Amino acid sequence: MSRTRARVSAPDQACVAAVDLARAAAEELARPGEPGEHLGYEGEGDRIVTHYFACLDRAYRGWRWAVTVTRASRAKMVTVSEAVLLPGSGALLAPEWLPWSERLRPGDLGVGDLLPTPVDDDRLTPGFTETDDDADHQAVFEYGLGRARVLSAIGKDRAARRWHSGEHGPHTPIAHAAPAQCSTCGFYWPLAGGLRQTFGVCANEYAPDDGKVVAVDHGCGAHSEAAVLPPPVEQAIPILDDLGYDLMEEVAGSVDESASEELGHS
């Protein structure tokens, strides 16, 4: 079984010779002198050839002008089909386009900016699916007083991971130097709901995290039970009151301490 070979036609010689015509078309789009040397040509089909010229514009280094010329069947005149500026090897290209929702970063939202959420946002779920200990919750929603959407399990998990690994979690220098964790601090205000066991709000106005959500294993130096060691007490020099008593001269006793006496002990 033999392979079928595709017949490749040779480039049209009239189109190959139309270098000056292609250069003139490139100069009409660019400024004179910016199309540089002829880099070659490439056959695109029957009587269709694309000529390439170097681009000398400093803003488009590595790019090249591509001018496609052609002629009709049995015609002698060559005409320009199209002319474009294409990137070559080593050309500086813009990064791959990303939708705005993927380019947005925390802190990008400014005053007056609106950040709409898509209908299929996996962080949110319809409000009627929320379950908690409030027996009247469903009735409140049916009257139209509830929220249209609430956090889904995915949204809660992402928030918990982000908060715990952030600057208000346990892996920060201030938390490592803290005398104890936030869970034992009197200024720690636990959150309600499913995050109560993991997060709370700092209510100490002198703490760096005042009014912010902190993890139970976070901490700082403003802990309510932080013990301050008292300064060491210097021992005072004793004061002798010699006005309250009389100094007596020592009187020698009648016992001769130098003499030894047998006391009958073995």
PDB file of C-alpha atoms in Angstrom:
ATOM      1  CA  MET A   1       0.000   0.000   0.000  1.00  0.00           C
ATOM      2  CA  SER A   2       1.567   3.278  -1.079  1.00  0.00           C
ATOM      3  CA  ARG A   3       0.974   6.653   0.540  1.00  0.00           C
ATOM      4  CA  THR A   4      -0.843   9.342  -1.407  1.00  0.00           C
ATOM      5  CA  ARG A   5       1.429  12.319  -1.894  1.00  0.00           C
ATOM      6  CA  ALA A   6      -0.100  15.784  -2.003  1.00  0.00           C
ATOM      7  CA  ARG A   7       1.021  17.758  -5.013  1.00  0.00           C
ATOM      8  CA  VAL A   8       2.678  21.020  -3.955  1.00  0.00           C
ATOM      9  CA  SER A   9       2.666  23.611  -6.677  1.00  0.00           C
ATOM     10  CA  ALA A  10       5.678  25.833  -7.124  1.00  0.00           C
ATOM     11  CA  PRO A  11       5.255  29.496  -6.097  1.00  0.00           C
ATOM     12  CA  ASP A  12       4.082  31.748  -8.855  1.00  0.00           C
ATOM     13  CA  GLN A  13       7.136  33.517 -10.265  1.00  0.00           C
ATOM     14  CA  ALA A  14       5.295  36.722 -11.061  1.00  0.00           C
ATOM     15  CA  CYS A  15       4.152  36.988  -7.459  1.00  0.00           C
ATOM     16  CA  VAL A  16       7.615  36.078  -6.199  1.00  0.00           C
ATOM     17  CA  ALA A  17       9.121  38.906  -8.242  1.00  0.00           C
ATOM     18  CA  ALA A  18       6.656  41.496  -6.876  1.00  0.00           C
ATOM     19  CA  VAL A  19       8.910  42.488  -3.971  1.00  0.00           C
ATOM     20  CA  ASP A  20       8.735  46.229  -4.677  1.00  0.00           C
ATOM     21  CA  LEU A  21       4.956  46.117  -4.883  1.00  0.00           C
ATOM     22  CA  ALA A  22       4.775  44.350  -1.514  1.00  0.00           C
ATOM     23  CA  ARG A  23       7.210  46.838   0.067  1.00  0.00           C
ATOM     24  CA  ALA A  24       5.165  49.789  -1.174  1.00  0.00           C
ATOM     25  CA  ALA A  25       2.049  48.277   0.419  1.00  0.00           C
ATOM     26  CA  ALA A  26       3.864  47.879   3.745  1.00  0.00           C
ATOM     27  CA  GLU A  27       5.092  51.483   3.618  1.00  0.00           C
ATOM     28  CA  GLU A  28       1.537  52.713   3.136  1.00  0.00           C
ATOM     29  CA  LEU A  29       0.608  51.188   6.512  1.00  0.00           C
ATOM     30  CA  ALA A  30       3.847  52.091   8.270  1.00  0.00           C
ATOM     31  CA  ARG A  31       6.018  55.157   8.104  1.00  0.00           C
ATOM     32  CA  PRO A  32       8.561  55.333   5.282  1.00  0.00           C
ATOM     33  CA  GLY A  33      11.721  53.467   6.101  1.00  0.00           C
ATOM     34  CA  GLU A  34      10.201  51.314   8.825  1.00  0.00           C
ATOM     35  CA  PRO A  35       9.781  48.216   6.651  1.00  0.00           C
ATOM     36  CA  GLY A  36      13.315  46.864   6.569  1.00  0.00           C
ATOM     37  CA  GLU A  37      15.044  44.204   4.546  1.00  0.00           C
ATOM     38  CA  HIS A  38      13.169  41.531   2.664  1.00  0.00           C
ATOM     39  CA  LEU A  39      13.140  38.390   4.830  1.00  0.00           C
ATOM     40  CA  GLY A  40      11.809  36.028   2.181  1.00  0.00           C
ATOM     41  CA  TYR A  41       8.541  34.757   0.844  1.00  0.00           C
ATOM     42  CA  GLU A  42       6.151  31.859   1.315  1.00  0.00           C
ATOM     43  CA  GLY A  43       3.760  30.290  -1.136  1.00  0.00           C
ATOM     44  CA  GLU A  44       0.186  30.258   0.142  1.00  0.00           C
ATOM     45  CA  GLY A  45      -1.490  28.545  -2.833  1.00  0.00           C
ATOM     46  CA  ASP A  46      -1.987  28.888  -6.561  1.00  0.00           C
ATOM     47  CA  ARG A  47      -0.716  32.325  -7.587  1.00  0.00           C
ATOM     48  CA  ILE A  48      -0.632  33.511  -3.933  1.00  0.00           C
ATOM     49  CA  VAL A  49       2.652  34.518  -2.262  1.00  0.00           C
ATOM     50  CA  THR A  50       3.328  36.279   1.030  1.00  0.00           C
ATOM     51  CA  HIS A  51       6.429  38.484   1.319  1.00  0.00           C
ATOM     52  CA  TYR A  52       7.980  39.245   4.717  1.00  0.00           C
ATOM     53  CA  PHE A  53       9.855  42.424   5.654  1.00  0.00           C
ATOM     54  CA  ALA A  54      11.662  43.282   8.873  1.00  0.00           C
ATOM     55  CA  CYS A  55       9.964  45.861  11.090  1.00  0.00           C
ATOM     56  CA  LEU A  56      12.337  48.649  12.138  1.00  0.00           C
ATOM     57  CA  ASP A  57       9.878  50.322  14.518  1.00  0.00           C
ATOM     58  CA  ARG A  58      11.453  50.277  17.994  1.00  0.00           C
ATOM     59  CA  ALA A  59       8.052  49.633  19.551  1.00  0.00           C
ATOM     60  CA  TYR A  60       7.657  46.388  17.576  1.00  0.00           C
ATOM     61  CA  ARG A  61      10.986  44.653  17.839  1.00  0.00           C
ATOM     62  CA  GLY A  62      10.846  41.061  16.618  1.00  0.00           C
ATOM     63  CA  TRP A  63       7.767  41.719  14.493  1.00  0.00           C
ATOM     64  CA  ARG A  64       7.619  41.588  10.682  1.00  0.00           C
ATOM     65  CA  TRP A  65       5.451  42.947   7.914  1.00  0.00           C
ATOM     66  CA  ALA A  66       3.578  40.297   5.933  1.00  0.00           C
ATOM     67  CA  VAL A  67       2.215  41.357   2.523  1.00  0.00           C
ATOM     68  CA  THR A  68       0.265  38.846   0.455  1.00  0.00           C
ATOM     69  CA  VAL A  69       0.148  39.351  -3.313  1.00  0.00           C
ATOM     70  CA  THR A  70      -1.758  37.433  -5.973  1.00  0.00           C
ATOM     71  CA  ARG A  71      -2.855  37.519  -9.608  1.00  0.00           C
ATOM     72  CA  ALA A  72      -5.842  36.201 -11.467  1.00  0.00           C
ATOM     73  CA  SER A  73      -5.641  33.241 -13.779  1.00  0.00           C
ATOM     74  CA  ARG A  74      -3.955  34.120 -17.114  1.00  0.00           C
ATOM     75  CA  ALA A  75      -3.469  37.699 -15.872  1.00  0.00           C
ATOM     76  CA  LYS A  76      -0.087  39.379 -15.834  1.00  0.00           C
ATOM     77  CA  MET A  77      -0.785  42.115 -13.282  1.00  0.00           C
ATOM     78  CA  VAL A  78      -0.004  41.258  -9.637  1.00  0.00           C
ATOM     79  CA  THR A  79      -2.148  42.917  -6.970  1.00  0.00           C
ATOM     80  CA  VAL A  80      -1.935  43.204  -3.181  1.00  0.00           C
ATOM     81  CA  SER A  81      -4.380  41.037  -1.266  1.00  0.00           C
ATOM     82  CA  GLU A  82      -3.593  42.067   2.331  1.00  0.00           C
ATOM     83  CA  ALA A  83      -0.829  43.525   4.495  1.00  0.00           C
ATOM     84  CA  VAL A  84      -0.474  42.975   8.221  1.00  0.00           C
ATOM     85  CA  LEU A  85       2.096  43.227  11.004  1.00  0.00           C
ATOM     86  CA  LEU A  86       2.764  39.794  12.520  1.00  0.00           C
ATOM     87  CA  PRO A  87       4.927  38.731  15.494  1.00  0.00           C
ATOM     88  CA  GLY A  88       8.075  36.821  14.701  1.00  0.00           C
ATOM     89  CA  SER A  89      10.394  34.773  16.868  1.00  0.00           C
ATOM     90  CA  GLY A  90      11.340  36.714  20.007  1.00  0.00           C
ATOM     91  CA  ALA A  91       8.571  39.301  19.559  1.00  0.00           C
ATOM     92  CA  LEU A  92       7.185  40.957  22.675  1.00  0.00           C
ATOM     93  CA  LEU A  93       3.568  39.839  23.043  1.00  0.00           C
ATOM     94  CA  ALA A  94       0.810  40.816  25.429  1.00  0.00           C
ATOM     95  CA  PRO A  95      -0.034  38.249  28.115  1.00  0.00           C
ATOM     96  CA  GLU A  96      -2.870  35.843  27.493  1.00  0.00           C
ATOM     97  CA  TRP A  97      -6.213  37.539  27.932  1.00  0.00           C
ATOM     98  CA  LEU A  98      -8.135  36.719  31.089  1.00  0.00           C
ATOM     99  CA  PRO A  99     -11.698  37.724  31.931  1.00  0.00           C
ATOM    100  CA  TRP A 100     -12.031  40.460  34.537  1.00  0.00           C
ATOM    101  CA  SER A 101     -13.382  38.004  37.111  1.00  0.00           C
ATOM    102  CA  GLU A 102     -10.069  36.114  37.009  1.00  0.00           C
ATOM    103  CA  ARG A 103      -7.890  39.242  36.985  1.00  0.00           C
ATOM    104  CA  LEU A 104      -9.532  40.772  40.044  1.00  0.00           C
ATOM    105  CA  ARG A 105      -7.565  40.584  43.287  1.00  0.00           C
ATOM    106  CA  PRO A 106      -8.530  41.350  46.899  1.00  0.00           C
ATOM    107  CA  GLY A 107      -8.309  45.098  47.503  1.00  0.00           C
ATOM    108  CA  ASP A 108      -8.933  46.100  43.856  1.00  0.00           C
ATOM    109  CA  LEU A 109     -12.491  47.259  44.539  1.00  0.00           C
ATOM    110  CA  GLY A 110     -12.570  51.016  45.108  1.00  0.00           C
ATOM    111  CA  VAL A 111     -15.131  53.603  46.098  1.00  0.00           C
ATOM    112  CA  GLY A 112     -18.089  53.561  43.715  1.00  0.00           C
ATOM    113  CA  ASP A 113     -17.014  50.329  41.978  1.00  0.00           C
ATOM    114  CA  LEU A 114     -19.592  47.598  41.434  1.00  0.00           C
ATOM    115  CA  LEU A 115     -18.694  43.908  41.546  1.00  0.00           C
ATOM    116  CA  PRO A 116     -21.597  41.827  40.198  1.00  0.00           C
ATOM    117  CA  THR A 117     -21.618  38.115  40.989  1.00  0.00           C
ATOM    118  CA  PRO A 118     -22.622  35.590  38.305  1.00  0.00           C
ATOM    119  CA  VAL A 119     -25.801  33.603  38.659  1.00  0.00           C
ATOM    120  CA  ASP A 120     -23.878  30.321  38.823  1.00  0.00           C
ATOM    121  CA  ASP A 121     -21.352  31.503  41.448  1.00  0.00           C
ATOM    122  CA  ASP A 122     -20.475  28.342  43.384  1.00  0.00           C
ATOM    123  CA  ARG A 123     -19.797  30.369  46.529  1.00  0.00           C
ATOM    124  CA  LEU A 124     -23.505  31.182  46.858  1.00  0.00           C
ATOM    125  CA  THR A 125     -26.650  29.127  47.154  1.00  0.00           C
ATOM    126  CA  PRO A 126     -30.354  30.091  47.201  1.00  0.00           C
ATOM    127  CA  GLY A 127     -31.456  31.513  50.531  1.00  0.00           C
ATOM    128  CA  PHE A 128     -34.218  28.958  51.072  1.00  0.00           C
ATOM    129  CA  THR A 129     -31.599  26.181  51.298  1.00  0.00           C
ATOM    130  CA  GLU A 130     -30.032  27.681  54.421  1.00  0.00           C
ATOM    131  CA  THR A 131     -30.715  25.604  57.534  1.00  0.00           C
ATOM    132  CA  ASP A 132     -30.082  26.708  61.106  1.00  0.00           C
ATOM    133  CA  ASP A 133     -31.668  26.502  64.542  1.00  0.00           C
ATOM    134  CA  ASP A 134     -34.199  29.257  63.875  1.00  0.00           C
ATOM    135  CA  ALA A 135     -37.588  27.586  63.354  1.00  0.00           C
ATOM    136  CA  ASP A 136     -39.050  30.745  61.832  1.00  0.00           C
ATOM    137  CA  HIS A 137     -36.339  31.119  59.203  1.00  0.00           C
ATOM    138  CA  GLN A 138     -38.332  29.470  56.421  1.00  0.00           C
ATOM    139  CA  ALA A 139     -41.426  31.522  57.250  1.00  0.00           C
ATOM    140  CA  VAL A 140     -39.431  34.745  57.180  1.00  0.00           C
ATOM    141  CA  PHE A 141     -38.063  33.889  53.745  1.00  0.00           C
ATOM    142  CA  GLU A 142     -41.532  33.054  52.416  1.00  0.00           C
ATOM    143  CA  TYR A 143     -42.677  36.537  53.378  1.00  0.00           C
ATOM    144  CA  GLY A 144     -39.851  37.970  51.284  1.00  0.00           C
ATOM    145  CA  LEU A 145     -37.756  39.193  54.205  1.00  0.00           C
ATOM    146  CA  GLY A 146     -34.875  36.772  53.741  1.00  0.00           C
ATOM    147  CA  ARG A 147     -31.806  36.956  51.519  1.00  0.00           C
ATOM    148  CA  ALA A 148     -32.018  35.736  47.946  1.00  0.00           C
ATOM    149  CA  ARG A 149     -28.682  33.913  48.226  1.00  0.00           C
ATOM    150  CA  VAL A 150     -26.464  32.844  51.105  1.00  0.00           C
ATOM    151  CA  LEU A 151     -23.038  31.280  51.435  1.00  0.00           C
ATOM    152  CA  SER A 152     -22.767  27.751  50.119  1.00  0.00           C
ATOM    153  CA  ALA A 153     -20.611  25.048  51.680  1.00  0.00           C
ATOM    154  CA  ILE A 154     -17.915  25.836  49.096  1.00  0.00           C
ATOM    155  CA  GLY A 155     -18.056  29.548  49.908  1.00  0.00           C
ATOM    156  CA  LYS A 156     -17.763  28.908  53.654  1.00  0.00           C
ATOM    157  CA  ASP A 157     -14.851  26.537  53.180  1.00  0.00           C
ATOM    158  CA  ARG A 158     -12.973  29.007  50.949  1.00  0.00           C
ATOM    159  CA  ALA A 159     -13.508  31.838  53.420  1.00  0.00           C
ATOM    160  CA  ALA A 160     -12.349  29.709  56.353  1.00  0.00           C
ATOM    161  CA  ARG A 161      -9.198  28.619  54.523  1.00  0.00           C
ATOM    162  CA  ARG A 162      -8.432  32.190  53.425  1.00  0.00           C
ATOM    163  CA  TRP A 163      -8.923  33.651  56.905  1.00  0.00           C
ATOM    164  CA  HIS A 164      -6.946  30.922  58.657  1.00  0.00           C
ATOM    165  CA  SER A 165      -3.959  31.225  56.302  1.00  0.00           C
ATOM    166  CA  GLY A 166      -4.018  35.046  56.307  1.00  0.00           C
ATOM    167  CA  GLU A 167      -2.553  37.671  58.595  1.00  0.00           C
ATOM    168  CA  HIS A 168      -5.210  37.019  61.263  1.00  0.00           C
ATOM    169  CA  GLY A 169      -4.428  33.314  61.498  1.00  0.00           C
ATOM    170  CA  PRO A 170      -1.912  31.377  63.597  1.00  0.00           C
ATOM    171  CA  HIS A 171       0.993  31.537  61.107  1.00  0.00           C
ATOM    172  CA  THR A 172       2.111  35.119  61.728  1.00  0.00           C
ATOM    173  CA  PRO A 173       4.987  36.544  63.798  1.00  0.00           C
ATOM    174  CA  ILE A 174       2.615  38.373  66.173  1.00  0.00           C
ATOM    175  CA  ALA A 175       0.702  35.149  66.823  1.00  0.00           C
ATOM    176  CA  HIS A 176       3.903  33.209  67.503  1.00  0.00           C
ATOM    177  CA  ALA A 177       5.032  35.825  70.036  1.00  0.00           C
ATOM    178  CA  ALA A 178       1.641  36.056  71.768  1.00  0.00           C
ATOM    179  CA  PRO A 179       1.384  34.842  75.392  1.00  0.00           C
ATOM    180  CA  ALA A 180      -1.775  32.826  74.605  1.00  0.00           C
ATOM    181  CA  GLN A 181      -4.340  32.165  71.874  1.00  0.00           C
ATOM    182  CA  CYS A 182      -7.387  34.276  71.122  1.00  0.00           C
ATOM    183  CA  SER A 183      -9.702  31.479  72.244  1.00  0.00           C
ATOM    184  CA  THR A 184      -8.677  32.155  75.859  1.00  0.00           C
ATOM    185  CA  CYS A 185      -8.880  35.952  75.624  1.00  0.00           C
ATOM    186  CA  GLY A 186     -11.718  37.844  77.268  1.00  0.00           C
ATOM    187  CA  PHE A 187     -11.925  40.216  74.281  1.00  0.00           C
ATOM    188  CA  TYR A 188     -12.588  37.336  71.865  1.00  0.00           C
ATOM    189  CA  TRP A 189     -16.161  37.433  70.513  1.00  0.00           C
ATOM    190  CA  PRO A 190     -17.051  34.123  68.801  1.00  0.00           C
ATOM    191  CA  LEU A 191     -18.926  34.169  65.520  1.00  0.00           C
ATOM    192  CA  ALA A 192     -22.389  32.677  65.279  1.00  0.00           C
ATOM    193  CA  GLY A 193     -23.264  29.621  63.237  1.00  0.00           C
ATOM    194  CA  GLY A 194     -20.969  26.965  61.868  1.00  0.00           C
ATOM    195  CA  LEU A 195     -17.818  29.143  62.117  1.00  0.00           C
ATOM    196  CA  ARG A 196     -18.223  29.688  65.864  1.00  0.00           C
ATOM    197  CA  GLN A 197     -15.741  26.953  66.740  1.00  0.00           C
ATOM    198  CA  THR A 198     -13.053  28.369  64.475  1.00  0.00           C
ATOM    199  CA  PHE A 199     -13.340  32.160  64.233  1.00  0.00           C
ATOM    200  CA  GLY A 200     -14.376  35.206  66.201  1.00  0.00           C
ATOM    201  CA  VAL A 201     -14.030  38.980  66.295  1.00  0.00           C
ATOM    202  CA  CYS A 202     -11.457  40.872  68.342  1.00  0.00           C
ATOM    203  CA  ALA A 203     -13.111  43.461  70.617  1.00  0.00           C
ATOM    204  CA  ASN A 204      -9.995  44.963  72.199  1.00  0.00           C
ATOM    205  CA  GLU A 205      -9.623  48.564  71.045  1.00  0.00           C
ATOM    206  CA  TYR A 206      -5.885  48.483  71.763  1.00  0.00           C
ATOM    207  CA  ALA A 207      -5.236  45.280  69.808  1.00  0.00           C
ATOM    208  CA  PRO A 208      -4.022  45.445  66.192  1.00  0.00           C
ATOM    209  CA  ASP A 209      -6.915  43.171  65.140  1.00  0.00           C
ATOM    210  CA  ASP A 210      -9.730  45.189  66.748  1.00  0.00           C
ATOM    211  CA  GLY A 211     -12.977  44.703  64.815  1.00  0.00           C
ATOM    212  CA  LYS A 212     -11.496  42.003  62.585  1.00  0.00           C
ATOM    213  CA  VAL A 213     -12.179  38.295  62.227  1.00  0.00           C
ATOM    214  CA  VAL A 214      -9.435  36.282  63.921  1.00  0.00           C
ATOM    215  CA  ALA A 215      -8.842  32.564  64.227  1.00  0.00           C
ATOM    216  CA  VAL A 216      -9.167  30.864  67.598  1.00  0.00           C
ATOM    217  CA  ASP A 217      -5.446  29.993  67.481  1.00  0.00           C
ATOM    218  CA  HIS A 218      -4.394  33.536  66.569  1.00  0.00           C
ATOM    219  CA  GLY A 219      -2.971  35.799  69.269  1.00  0.00           C
ATOM    220  CA  CYS A 220      -1.294  39.081  70.119  1.00  0.00           C
ATOM    221  CA  GLY A 221       0.268  40.877  73.046  1.00  0.00           C
ATOM    222  CA  ALA A 222      -3.045  42.490  74.060  1.00  0.00           C
ATOM    223  CA  HIS A 223      -4.385  39.238  75.526  1.00  0.00           C
ATOM    224  CA  SER A 224      -6.735  39.875  78.447  1.00  0.00           C
ATOM    225  CA  GLU A 225      -4.789  37.519  80.718  1.00  0.00           C
ATOM    226  CA  ALA A 226      -1.331  38.690  79.765  1.00  0.00           C
ATOM    227  CA  ALA A 227       0.673  38.725  83.005  1.00  0.00           C
ATOM    228  CA  VAL A 228       3.063  41.553  83.683  1.00  0.00           C
ATOM    229  CA  LEU A 229       5.878  40.562  86.026  1.00  0.00           C
ATOM    230  CA  PRO A 230       6.247  43.007  88.952  1.00  0.00           C
ATOM    231  CA  PRO A 231       9.555  44.819  89.183  1.00  0.00           C
ATOM    232  CA  PRO A 232      12.056  43.193  91.564  1.00  0.00           C
ATOM    233  CA  VAL A 233      12.014  44.601  95.118  1.00  0.00           C
ATOM    234  CA  GLU A 234      15.368  45.810  96.386  1.00  0.00           C
ATOM    235  CA  GLN A 235      16.274  44.726  99.902  1.00  0.00           C
ATOM    236  CA  ALA A 236      16.499  47.758 102.183  1.00  0.00           C
ATOM    237  CA  ILE A 237      19.479  48.205 104.490  1.00  0.00           C
ATOM    238  CA  PRO A 238      18.381  47.383 108.066  1.00  0.00           C
ATOM    239  CA  ILE A 239      18.172  50.410 110.366  1.00  0.00           C
ATOM    240  CA  LEU A 240      19.260  49.977 114.002  1.00  0.00           C
ATOM    241  CA  ASP A 241      17.482  52.116 116.551  1.00  0.00           C
ATOM    242  CA  ASP A 242      20.061  52.638 119.304  1.00  0.00           C
ATOM    243  CA  LEU A 243      17.789  54.979 121.252  1.00  0.00           C
ATOM    244  CA  GLY A 244      15.428  52.256 122.409  1.00  0.00           C
ATOM    245  CA  TYR A 245      17.934  50.216 124.359  1.00  0.00           C
ATOM    246  CA  ASP A 246      21.207  50.578 126.326  1.00  0.00           C
ATOM    247  CA  LEU A 247      24.478  49.084 125.295  1.00  0.00           C
ATOM    248  CA  MET A 248      25.864  46.810 128.034  1.00  0.00           C
ATOM    249  CA  GLU A 249      29.452  45.880 128.431  1.00  0.00           C
ATOM    250  CA  GLU A 250      30.131  42.205 128.374  1.00  0.00           C
ATOM    251  CA  VAL A 251      31.005  40.814 131.863  1.00  0.00           C
ATOM    252  CA  ALA A 252      33.283  37.852 132.123  1.00  0.00           C
ATOM    253  CA  GLY A 253      31.603  34.761 133.635  1.00  0.00           C
ATOM    254  CA  SER A 254      32.809  32.569 136.527  1.00  0.00           C
ATOM    255  CA  VAL A 255      33.159  29.509 134.409  1.00  0.00           C
ATOM    256  CA  ASP A 256      36.502  28.720 132.990  1.00  0.00           C
ATOM    257  CA  GLU A 257      35.677  27.658 129.442  1.00  0.00           C
ATOM    258  CA  SER A 258      39.249  26.534 128.895  1.00  0.00           C
ATOM    259  CA  ALA A 259      39.070  23.966 131.679  1.00  0.00           C
ATOM    260  CA  SER A 260      37.804  20.504 130.918  1.00  0.00           C
ATOM    261  CA  GLU A 261      35.751  18.384 133.274  1.00  0.00           C
ATOM    262  CA  GLU A 262      34.843  14.767 133.146  1.00  0.00           C
ATOM    263  CA  LEU A 263      31.074  14.480 132.867  1.00  0.00           C
ATOM    264  CA  GLY A 264      31.007  10.697 133.036  1.00  0.00           C
ATOM    265  CA  HIS A 265      29.975  10.170 129.427  1.00  0.00           C
ATOM    266  CA  SER A 266      31.705   7.513 127.430  1.00  0.00           C
TER     267      SER A 266
END
